[in-house]
Short mmCIF file of C-alpha atoms in Angstrom, two decimals:
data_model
loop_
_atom_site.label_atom_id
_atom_site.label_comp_id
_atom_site.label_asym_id
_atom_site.label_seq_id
_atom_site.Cartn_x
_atom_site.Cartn_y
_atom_site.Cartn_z
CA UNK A 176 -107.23 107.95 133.06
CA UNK A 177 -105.90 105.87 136.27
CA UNK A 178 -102.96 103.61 135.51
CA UNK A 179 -100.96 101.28 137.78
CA UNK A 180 -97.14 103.55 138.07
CA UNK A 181 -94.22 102.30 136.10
CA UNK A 182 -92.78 100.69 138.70
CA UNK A 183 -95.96 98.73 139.87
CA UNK A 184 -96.21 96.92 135.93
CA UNK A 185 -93.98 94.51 136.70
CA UNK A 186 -96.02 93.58 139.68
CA UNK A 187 -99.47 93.78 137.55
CA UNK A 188 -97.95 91.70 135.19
CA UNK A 189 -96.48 89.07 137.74
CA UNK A 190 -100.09 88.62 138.93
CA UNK A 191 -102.09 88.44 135.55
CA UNK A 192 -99.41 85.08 134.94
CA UNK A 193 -100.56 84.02 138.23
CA UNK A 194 -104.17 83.81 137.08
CA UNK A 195 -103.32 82.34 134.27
CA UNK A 196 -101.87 79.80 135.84
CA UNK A 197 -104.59 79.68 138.27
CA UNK A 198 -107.06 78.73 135.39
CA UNK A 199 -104.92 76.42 133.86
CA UNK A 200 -104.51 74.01 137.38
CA UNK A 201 -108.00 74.81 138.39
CA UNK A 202 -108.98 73.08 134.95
CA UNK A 203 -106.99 70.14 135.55
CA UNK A 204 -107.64 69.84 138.92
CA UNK A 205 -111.87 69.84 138.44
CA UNK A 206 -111.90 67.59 135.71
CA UNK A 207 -109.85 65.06 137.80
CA UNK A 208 -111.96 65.67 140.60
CA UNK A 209 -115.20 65.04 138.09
CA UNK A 210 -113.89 61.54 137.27
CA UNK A 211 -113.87 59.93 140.86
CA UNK A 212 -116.87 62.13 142.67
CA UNK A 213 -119.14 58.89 143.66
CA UNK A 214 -121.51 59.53 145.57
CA UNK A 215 -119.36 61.46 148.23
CA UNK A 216 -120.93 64.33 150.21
CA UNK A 217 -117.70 65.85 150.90
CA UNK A 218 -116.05 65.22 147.17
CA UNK A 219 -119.20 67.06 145.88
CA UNK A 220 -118.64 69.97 147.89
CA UNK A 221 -114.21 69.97 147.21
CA UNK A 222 -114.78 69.99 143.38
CA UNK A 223 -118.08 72.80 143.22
CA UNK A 224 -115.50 75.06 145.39
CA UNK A 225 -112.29 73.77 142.41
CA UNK A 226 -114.99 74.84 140.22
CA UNK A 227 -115.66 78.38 142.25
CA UNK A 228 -112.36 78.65 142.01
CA UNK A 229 -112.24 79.62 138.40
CA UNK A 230 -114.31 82.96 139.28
CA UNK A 231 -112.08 85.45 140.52
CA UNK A 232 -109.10 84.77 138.08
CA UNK A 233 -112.18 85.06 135.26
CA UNK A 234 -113.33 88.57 136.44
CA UNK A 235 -109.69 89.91 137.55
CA UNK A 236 -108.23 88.82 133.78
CA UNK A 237 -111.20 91.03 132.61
CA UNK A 238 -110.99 93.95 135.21
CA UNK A 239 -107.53 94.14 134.18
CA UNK A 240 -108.24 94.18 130.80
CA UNK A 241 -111.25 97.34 130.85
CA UNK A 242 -109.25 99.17 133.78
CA UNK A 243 -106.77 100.32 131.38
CA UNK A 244 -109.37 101.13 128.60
CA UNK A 245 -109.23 105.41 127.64
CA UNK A 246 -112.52 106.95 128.56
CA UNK A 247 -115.12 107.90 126.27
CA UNK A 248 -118.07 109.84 125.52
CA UNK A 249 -120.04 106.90 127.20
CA UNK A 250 -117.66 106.19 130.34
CA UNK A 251 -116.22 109.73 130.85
CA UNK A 252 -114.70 109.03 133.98
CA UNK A 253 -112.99 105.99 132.65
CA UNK A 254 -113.07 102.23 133.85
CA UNK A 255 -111.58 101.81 137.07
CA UNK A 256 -114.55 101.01 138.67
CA UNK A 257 -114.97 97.83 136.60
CA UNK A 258 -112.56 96.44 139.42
CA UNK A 259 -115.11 96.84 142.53
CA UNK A 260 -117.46 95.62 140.17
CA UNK A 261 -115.48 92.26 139.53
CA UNK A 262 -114.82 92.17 143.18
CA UNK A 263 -118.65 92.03 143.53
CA UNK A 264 -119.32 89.34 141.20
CA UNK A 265 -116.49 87.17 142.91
CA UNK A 266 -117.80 87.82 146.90
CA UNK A 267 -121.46 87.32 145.39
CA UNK A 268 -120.77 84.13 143.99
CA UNK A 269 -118.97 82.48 147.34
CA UNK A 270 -121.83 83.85 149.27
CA UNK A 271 -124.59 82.20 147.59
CA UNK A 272 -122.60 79.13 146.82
CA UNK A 273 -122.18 78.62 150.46
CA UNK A 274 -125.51 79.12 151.41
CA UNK A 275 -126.34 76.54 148.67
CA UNK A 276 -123.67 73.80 150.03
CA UNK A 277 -124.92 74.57 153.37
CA UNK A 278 -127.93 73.75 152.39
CA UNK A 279 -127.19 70.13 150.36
CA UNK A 280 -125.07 69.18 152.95
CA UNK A 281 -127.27 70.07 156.13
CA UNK A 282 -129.99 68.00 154.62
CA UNK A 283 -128.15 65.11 153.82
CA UNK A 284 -126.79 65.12 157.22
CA UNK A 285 -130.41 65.34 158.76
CA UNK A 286 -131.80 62.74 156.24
CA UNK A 287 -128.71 60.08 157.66
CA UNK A 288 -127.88 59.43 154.09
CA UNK A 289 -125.35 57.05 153.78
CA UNK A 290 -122.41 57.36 150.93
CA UNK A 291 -121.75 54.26 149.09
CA UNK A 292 -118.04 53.64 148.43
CA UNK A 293 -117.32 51.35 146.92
CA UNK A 294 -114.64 49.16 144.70
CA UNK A 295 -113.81 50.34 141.17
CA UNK A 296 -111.61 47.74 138.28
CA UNK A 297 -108.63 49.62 137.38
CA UNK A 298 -105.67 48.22 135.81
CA UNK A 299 -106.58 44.63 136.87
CA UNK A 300 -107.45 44.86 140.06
CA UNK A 301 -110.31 45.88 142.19
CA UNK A 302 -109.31 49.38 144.30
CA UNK A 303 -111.40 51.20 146.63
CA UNK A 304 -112.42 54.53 145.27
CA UNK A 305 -111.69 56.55 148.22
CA UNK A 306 -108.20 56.09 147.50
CA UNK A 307 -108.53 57.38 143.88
CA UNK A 308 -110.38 60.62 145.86
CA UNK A 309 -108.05 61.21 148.09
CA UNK A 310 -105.03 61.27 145.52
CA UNK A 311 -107.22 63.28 143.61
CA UNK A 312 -107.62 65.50 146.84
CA UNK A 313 -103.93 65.15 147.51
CA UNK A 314 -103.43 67.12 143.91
CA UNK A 315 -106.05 69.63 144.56
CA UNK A 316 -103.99 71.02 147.34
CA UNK A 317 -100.67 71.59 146.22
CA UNK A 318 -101.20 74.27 143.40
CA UNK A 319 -103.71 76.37 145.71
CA UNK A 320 -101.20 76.42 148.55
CA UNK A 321 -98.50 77.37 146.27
CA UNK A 322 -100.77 80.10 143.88
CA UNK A 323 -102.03 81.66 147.13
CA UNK A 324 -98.88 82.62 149.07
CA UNK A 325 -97.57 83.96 145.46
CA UNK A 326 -100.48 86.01 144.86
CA UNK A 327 -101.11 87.39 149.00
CA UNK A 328 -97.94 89.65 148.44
CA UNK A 329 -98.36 90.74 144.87
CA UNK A 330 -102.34 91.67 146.12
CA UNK A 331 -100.92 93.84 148.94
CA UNK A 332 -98.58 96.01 146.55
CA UNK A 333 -101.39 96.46 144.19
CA UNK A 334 -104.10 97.02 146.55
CA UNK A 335 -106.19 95.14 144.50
CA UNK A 336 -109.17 93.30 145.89
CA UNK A 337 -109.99 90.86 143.79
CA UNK A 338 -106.46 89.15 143.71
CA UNK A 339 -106.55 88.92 147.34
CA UNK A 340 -109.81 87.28 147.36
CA UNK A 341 -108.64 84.88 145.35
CA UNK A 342 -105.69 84.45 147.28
CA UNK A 343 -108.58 83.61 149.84
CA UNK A 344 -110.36 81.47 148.26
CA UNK A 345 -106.75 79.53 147.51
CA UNK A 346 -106.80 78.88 150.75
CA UNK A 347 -110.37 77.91 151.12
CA UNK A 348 -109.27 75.21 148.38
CA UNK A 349 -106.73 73.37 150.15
CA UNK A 350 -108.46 73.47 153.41
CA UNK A 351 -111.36 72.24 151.84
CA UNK A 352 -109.37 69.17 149.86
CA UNK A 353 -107.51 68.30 153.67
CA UNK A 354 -111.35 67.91 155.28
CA UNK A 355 -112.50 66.01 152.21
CA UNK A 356 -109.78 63.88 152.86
CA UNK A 357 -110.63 63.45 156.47
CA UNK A 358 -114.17 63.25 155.46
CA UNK A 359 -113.38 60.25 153.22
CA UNK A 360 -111.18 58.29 155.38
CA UNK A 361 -113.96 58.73 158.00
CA UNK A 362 -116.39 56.88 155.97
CA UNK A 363 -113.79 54.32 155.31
CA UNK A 364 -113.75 54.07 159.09
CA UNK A 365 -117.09 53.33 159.31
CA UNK A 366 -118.39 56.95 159.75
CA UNK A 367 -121.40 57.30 157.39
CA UNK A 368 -121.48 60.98 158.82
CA UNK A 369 -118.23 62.37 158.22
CA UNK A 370 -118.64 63.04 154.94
CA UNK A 371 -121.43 65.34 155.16
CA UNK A 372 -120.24 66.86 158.01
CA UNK A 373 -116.89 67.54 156.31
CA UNK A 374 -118.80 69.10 153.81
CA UNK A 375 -120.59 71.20 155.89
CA UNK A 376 -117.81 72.82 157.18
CA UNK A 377 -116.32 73.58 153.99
CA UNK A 378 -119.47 75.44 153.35
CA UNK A 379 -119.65 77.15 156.46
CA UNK A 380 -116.17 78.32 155.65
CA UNK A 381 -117.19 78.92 152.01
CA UNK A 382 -120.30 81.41 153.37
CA UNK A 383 -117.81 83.29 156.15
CA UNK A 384 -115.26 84.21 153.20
CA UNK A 385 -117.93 85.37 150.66
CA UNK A 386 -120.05 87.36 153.45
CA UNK A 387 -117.13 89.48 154.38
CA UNK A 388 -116.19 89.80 150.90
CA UNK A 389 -119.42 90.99 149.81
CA UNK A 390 -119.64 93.73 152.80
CA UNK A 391 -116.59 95.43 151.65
CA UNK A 392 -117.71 95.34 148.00
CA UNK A 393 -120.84 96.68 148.59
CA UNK A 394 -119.10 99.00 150.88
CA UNK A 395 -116.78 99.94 148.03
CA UNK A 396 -119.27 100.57 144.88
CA UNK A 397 -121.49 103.03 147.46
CA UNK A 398 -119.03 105.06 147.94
CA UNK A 399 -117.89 104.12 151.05
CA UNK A 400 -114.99 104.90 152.79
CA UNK A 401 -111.28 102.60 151.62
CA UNK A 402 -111.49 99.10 153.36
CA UNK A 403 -109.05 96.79 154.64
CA UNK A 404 -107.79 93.92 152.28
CA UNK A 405 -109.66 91.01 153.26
CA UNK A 406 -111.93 93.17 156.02
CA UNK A 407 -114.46 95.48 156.72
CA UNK A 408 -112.45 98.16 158.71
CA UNK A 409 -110.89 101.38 157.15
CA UNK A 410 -107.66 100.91 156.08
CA UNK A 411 -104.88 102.62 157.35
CA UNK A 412 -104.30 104.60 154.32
CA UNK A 413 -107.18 106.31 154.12
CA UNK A 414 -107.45 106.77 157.95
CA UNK A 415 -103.91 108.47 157.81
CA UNK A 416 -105.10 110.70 154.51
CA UNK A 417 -108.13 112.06 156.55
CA UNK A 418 -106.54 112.59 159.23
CA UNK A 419 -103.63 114.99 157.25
CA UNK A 420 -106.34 116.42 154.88
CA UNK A 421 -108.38 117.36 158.02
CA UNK A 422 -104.86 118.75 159.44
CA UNK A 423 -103.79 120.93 156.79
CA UNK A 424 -107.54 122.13 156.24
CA UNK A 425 -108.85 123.05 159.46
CA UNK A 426 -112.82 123.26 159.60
CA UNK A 427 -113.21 121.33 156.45
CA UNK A 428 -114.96 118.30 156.00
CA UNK A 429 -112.68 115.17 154.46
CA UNK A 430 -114.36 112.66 152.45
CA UNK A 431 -112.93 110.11 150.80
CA UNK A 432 -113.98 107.22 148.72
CA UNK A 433 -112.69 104.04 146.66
CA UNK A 434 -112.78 102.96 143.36
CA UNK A 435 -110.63 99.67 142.24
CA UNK A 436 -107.34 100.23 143.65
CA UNK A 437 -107.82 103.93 143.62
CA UNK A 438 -108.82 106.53 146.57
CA UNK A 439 -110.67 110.10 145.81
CA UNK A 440 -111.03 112.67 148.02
CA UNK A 441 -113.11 115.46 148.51
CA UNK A 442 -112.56 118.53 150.86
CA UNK A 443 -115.64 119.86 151.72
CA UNK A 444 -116.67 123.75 153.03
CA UNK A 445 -113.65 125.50 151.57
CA UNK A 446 -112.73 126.46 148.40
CA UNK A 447 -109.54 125.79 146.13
CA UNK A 448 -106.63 127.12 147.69
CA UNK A 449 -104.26 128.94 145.25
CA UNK A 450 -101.33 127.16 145.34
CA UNK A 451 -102.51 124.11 145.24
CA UNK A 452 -99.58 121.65 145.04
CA UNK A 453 -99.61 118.13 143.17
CA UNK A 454 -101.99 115.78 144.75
CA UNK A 455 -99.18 113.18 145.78
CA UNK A 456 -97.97 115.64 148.06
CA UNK A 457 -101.10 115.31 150.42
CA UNK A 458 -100.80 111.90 151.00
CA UNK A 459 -99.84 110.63 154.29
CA UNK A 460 -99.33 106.58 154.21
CA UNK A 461 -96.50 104.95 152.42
CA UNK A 462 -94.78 107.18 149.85
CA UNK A 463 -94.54 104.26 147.54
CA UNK A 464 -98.43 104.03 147.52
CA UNK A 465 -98.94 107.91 146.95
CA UNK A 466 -100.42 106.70 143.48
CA UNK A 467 -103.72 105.54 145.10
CA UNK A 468 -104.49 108.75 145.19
CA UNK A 469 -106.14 109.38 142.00
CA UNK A 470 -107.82 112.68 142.51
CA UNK A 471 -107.94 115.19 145.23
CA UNK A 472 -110.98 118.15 144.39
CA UNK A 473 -112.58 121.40 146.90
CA UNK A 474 -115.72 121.95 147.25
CA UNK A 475 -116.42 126.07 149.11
#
């Protein structure tokens, strides 16, 4: 069984608070959000992607939780996989979610619907519901700008995908709350189509984050070879560990592949040499990440 190192638990616990914490603000902040939506285009769009929101702290809490399970007769190898799986469900979700807001928004902005905002009573007096969406906007920014630059360094030391999409999607959150904002004061301004079109670029941005998510995750649970955080490419780790496997075996053939936070590699077309040493030795990249390296085998 894979487990995060000793010294890497502090950091694995640091970010299982921080989704915590996540869900907690993300609560708060959509059920504001649900009390002054109107008929706003580019509200609409700000609270569906609060309520996205909730999706990758969901599946990391629970990827954290069956990583660490002991394998069984069922699930010999173990459950470290269950992380590229959560990493799927997360980049899935954005994806079709932004194809979806592109969709609502695009044909709202054909049709030249118009958004009616008007006055609501509160406290006495008559007040213009934009202003109630924009402090409502105003609050949906702070704790994603905040949780997201907390979580972007934690992600890095874990390698973990999942947290840094989320870190993503952070930012997607208080992007999308500034151009709701604009959106709003645009109609106030007399713009009917601002707010849609605010609303279609939050989707737009929405659809960009999930497609590249979803390529590496696919990527990842086919075996293919370690990705970038937040990108398609190989990462340097695993460029660096082919490149010294290939080195110290010469003729062999050096594959390597990803599971969760984990890399495997194979060395193909020679067999087991004798004195093999421990499999940390082998690795090339940053000695503190040696543990990525969950398993080195031969294959003659």
């Amino acid at each position: 069984m894979n487990v995060v190192p000793e010294k890497l638990k502090p950091d694995l616990a640091h970010a299982v608070r921080l989704e915590w914490w996540t869900l907690g603000w993300q609560i708060s902040i959509v059920a504001l959000m649900a009390l002054v939506l109107g008929s706003s285009q580019a509200m609409k769009t700000a609270w569906i992607e609060d309520l996205l929101g909730l999706v990758p702290a969901i599946v990391f809490l629970l990827a954290v939780h069956f990583e660490h399970k002991a394998p069984s007769q069922k699930f010999p190898f173990g459950y470290t996989r269950v992380n590229s799986l959560a990493f799927l469900g997360a980049a899935t979700v954005l994806g079709f979610m932004g194809l979806y807001l592109i969709y609502d928004s695009g044909s709202k902005l054909l049709a030249a619907e118009h958004p009616t905002l008007g006055p609501v009573h509160l406290f006495g007096q008559n007040i213009w519901i934009g202003w109630l969406m924009i402090a409502a906007l105003l609050y949906s920014i702070v704790p994603p700008v905040i949780l997201g630059r907390k979580k972007q360094p934690v992600a890095r030391a874990l390698a973990d995908k999942v947290l840094h999409t989320d870190a993503l999607m952070q930012k997607a959150d208080w992007m999308t709350g500034a151009a709701g904002i604009v959106g709003i004061l645009g109609v106030g301004f007399g713009f009917w189509w601002a707010d849609s079109a605010a609303a279609l670029l939050i989707a737009f941005d929405i659809l960009h984050d999930g497609y590249r998510a979803t390529r590496v995750a696919m990527a990842e649970l086919i075996d293919g070879a370690p990705r970038k955080l937040g990108g398609p490419a190989i990462s340097d780790d695993a460029k660096a560990l082919r490149d010294h496997l290939a080195e110290r075996f010469p003729g062999a053939d050096v594959r390597l592949r990803e599971t969760g936070r984990y890399i495997w590699a194979e060395v193909h077309g020679i067999p087991s040499p004798p004195d093999l040493a421990p499999k940390e030795s082998y690795w090339a990249g940053d000695p503190e990440k040696s543990w990525r390296l969950a398993g080195l085998s031969f294959s003659p």
